[in-house]
Amino acid sequence: EAQVTQNPRYLITVTGKKLTVTCSQNMNHEYMSWYRQDPGLGLRQIYYSMNVEVTDKGDVPEGYKVSRKEKRNFPLILESPSPNQTSLYFCASSEIWASGANVLTFGAGSRLTVL
Amino acid sequence: RKEVEQDPGPFNVPEGATVAFNCTYSNSASQSFFWYRQDCRKEPKLLMSVYSSGNEDGRFTAQLNRASQYISLLIRDSKLSDSATYLCVVRVSGGYNKLIFGAGTRLAVHP
């Protein structure tokens, strides 16, 4: 089954404790992206990647890091989480068309709480 | 001003009703448009793309008005299973990554 898999799905952590949210897709998609979703704000892009070793900042990259060492994986790293990073996080992937990233396939989401 | 704006709702409608959502976008360089559906606590999923000529998929009709910079979604004969949040998504030219999401419009269909 074609899918994007995120882990963990739920996490409660404390300020400053480094954590990684993993994301893996089995569709051989070039494009991968991380979003956070907060009430009333919609999905906001954190980082995206056009291919292996190619990553770039989205609209809200502060406090986050990513890497793309393999095509299928795109982990999101919070080096020193803070309470304002409490949010629902989605990883997504898509093919790249000439017009850009196309229809996104999303992971099931990771709900992160930072105390 | 948000780049993509939607009425947050909720729209509370009875089964069988027709309901319409609008979405406005501010960037005239926007080139592609989509409606996604998001069930409570779940991931967004593509409902339909929006084409310039308008398009229909069963009970769902999407329209695009480039001059006024808005997109609409019409749902006819609402079902209980249509209850969800509907996200308007706009792709802006000039960057492969630039998909802008609206905050969503919540629909609640009741018996």
JSON list of C-alpha atoms in Angstrom, two decimals, chain A residues 66-112:
[
{"chain": "A", "resi": 66, "resn": "VAL", "atom": "CA", "xyz": [15.81, 18.10, 8.62]},
{"chain": "A", "resi": 67, "resn": "SER", "atom": "CA", "xyz": [17.95, 15.76, 6.58]},
{"chain": "A", "resi": 68, "resn": "ARG", "atom": "CA", "xyz": [17.42, 13.78, 3.38]},
{"chain": "A", "resi": 69, "resn": "LYS", "atom": "CA", "xyz": [20.11, 11.14, 3.16]},
{"chain": "A", "resi": 70, "resn": "GLU", "atom": "CA", "xyz": [17.85, 8.63, 1.43]},
{"chain": "A", "resi": 71, "resn": "LYS", "atom": "CA", "xyz": [14.98, 9.24, -0.93]},
{"chain": "A", "resi": 72, "resn": "ARG", "atom": "CA", "xyz": [12.40, 7.51, 1.23]},
{"chain": "A", "resi": 73, "resn": "ASN", "atom": "CA", "xyz": [13.22, 9.14, 4.59]},
{"chain": "A", "resi": 74, "resn": "PHE", "atom": "CA", "xyz": [12.86, 12.74, 5.77]},
{"chain": "A", "resi": 75, "resn": "PRO", "atom": "CA", "xyz": [13.21, 13.04, 9.56]},
{"chain": "A", "resi": 76, "resn": "LEU", "atom": "CA", "xyz": [12.29, 16.20, 11.45]},
{"chain": "A", "resi": 77, "resn": "ILE", "atom": "CA", "xyz": [14.62, 17.08, 14.30]},
{"chain": "A", "resi": 78, "resn": "LEU", "atom": "CA", "xyz": [13.84, 19.36, 17.22]},
{"chain": "A", "resi": 79, "resn": "GLU", "atom": "CA", "xyz": [17.23, 20.01, 18.84]},
{"chain": "A", "resi": 80, "resn": "SER", "atom": "CA", "xyz": [15.84, 21.87, 21.84]},
{"chain": "A", "resi": 81, "resn": "PRO", "atom": "CA", "xyz": [12.04, 21.75, 21.86]},
{"chain": "A", "resi": 82, "resn": "SER", "atom": "CA", "xyz": [10.09, 24.60, 23.40]},
{"chain": "A", "resi": 83, "resn": "PRO", "atom": "CA", "xyz": [6.40, 24.82, 24.37]},
{"chain": "A", "resi": 84, "resn": "ASN", "atom": "CA", "xyz": [5.59, 26.90, 21.26]},
{"chain": "A", "resi": 85, "resn": "GLN", "atom": "CA", "xyz": [6.46, 23.82, 19.20]},
{"chain": "A", "resi": 86, "resn": "THR", "atom": "CA", "xyz": [3.50, 21.99, 20.67]},
{"chain": "A", "resi": 87, "resn": "SER", "atom": "CA", "xyz": [1.52, 21.19, 17.55]},
{"chain": "A", "resi": 88, "resn": "LEU", "atom": "CA", "xyz": [0.24, 18.58, 15.14]},
{"chain": "A", "resi": 89, "resn": "TYR", "atom": "CA", "xyz": [2.91, 17.71, 12.59]},
{"chain": "A", "resi": 90, "resn": "PHE", "atom": "CA", "xyz": [2.37, 16.22, 9.16]},
{"chain": "A", "resi": 91, "resn": "CYS", "atom": "CA", "xyz": [4.88, 14.81, 6.73]},
{"chain": "A", "resi": 92, "resn": "ALA", "atom": "CA", "xyz": [3.88, 14.72, 3.07]},
{"chain": "A", "resi": 93, "resn": "SER", "atom": "CA", "xyz": [5.32, 13.61, -0.22]},
{"chain": "A", "resi": 94, "resn": "SER", "atom": "CA", "xyz": [4.55, 13.96, -3.91]},
{"chain": "A", "resi": 95, "resn": "GLU", "atom": "CA", "xyz": [5.89, 13.51, -7.37]},
{"chain": "A", "resi": 96, "resn": "ILE", "atom": "CA", "xyz": [7.40, 16.55, -9.02]},
{"chain": "A", "resi": 97, "resn": "TRP", "atom": "CA", "xyz": [5.82, 17.71, -12.24]},
{"chain": "A", "resi": 98, "resn": "ALA", "atom": "CA", "xyz": [7.11, 20.44, -14.53]},
{"chain": "A", "resi": 99, "resn": "SER", "atom": "CA", "xyz": [4.80, 22.81, -12.69]},
{"chain": "A", "resi": 100, "resn": "GLY", "atom": "CA", "xyz": [6.16, 21.79, -9.32]},
{"chain": "A", "resi": 101, "resn": "ALA", "atom": "CA", "xyz": [5.18, 19.55, -6.47]},
{"chain": "A", "resi": 102, "resn": "ASN", "atom": "CA", "xyz": [1.83, 18.04, -7.17]},
{"chain": "A", "resi": 103, "resn": "VAL", "atom": "CA", "xyz": [-0.82, 16.29, -5.13]},
{"chain": "A", "resi": 104, "resn": "LEU", "atom": "CA", "xyz": [0.44, 15.60, -1.64]},
{"chain": "A", "resi": 105, "resn": "THR", "atom": "CA", "xyz": [0.12, 12.32, 0.21]},
{"chain": "A", "resi": 106, "resn": "PHE", "atom": "CA", "xyz": [0.18, 12.95, 3.94]},
{"chain": "A", "resi": 107, "resn": "GLY", "atom": "CA", "xyz": [1.26, 10.84, 6.85]},
{"chain": "A", "resi": 108, "resn": "ALA", "atom": "CA", "xyz": [-1.21, 10.25, 9.68]},
{"chain": "A", "resi": 109, "resn": "GLY", "atom": "CA", "xyz": [0.27, 13.03, 11.78]},
{"chain": "A", "resi": 110, "resn": "SER", "atom": "CA", "xyz": [2.35, 13.30, 14.94]},
{"chain": "A", "resi": 111, "resn": "ARG", "atom": "CA", "xyz": [0.88, 15.13, 17.91]},
{"chain": "A", "resi": 112, "resn": "LEU", "atom": "CA", "xyz": [3.69, 16.66, 19.93]}
]
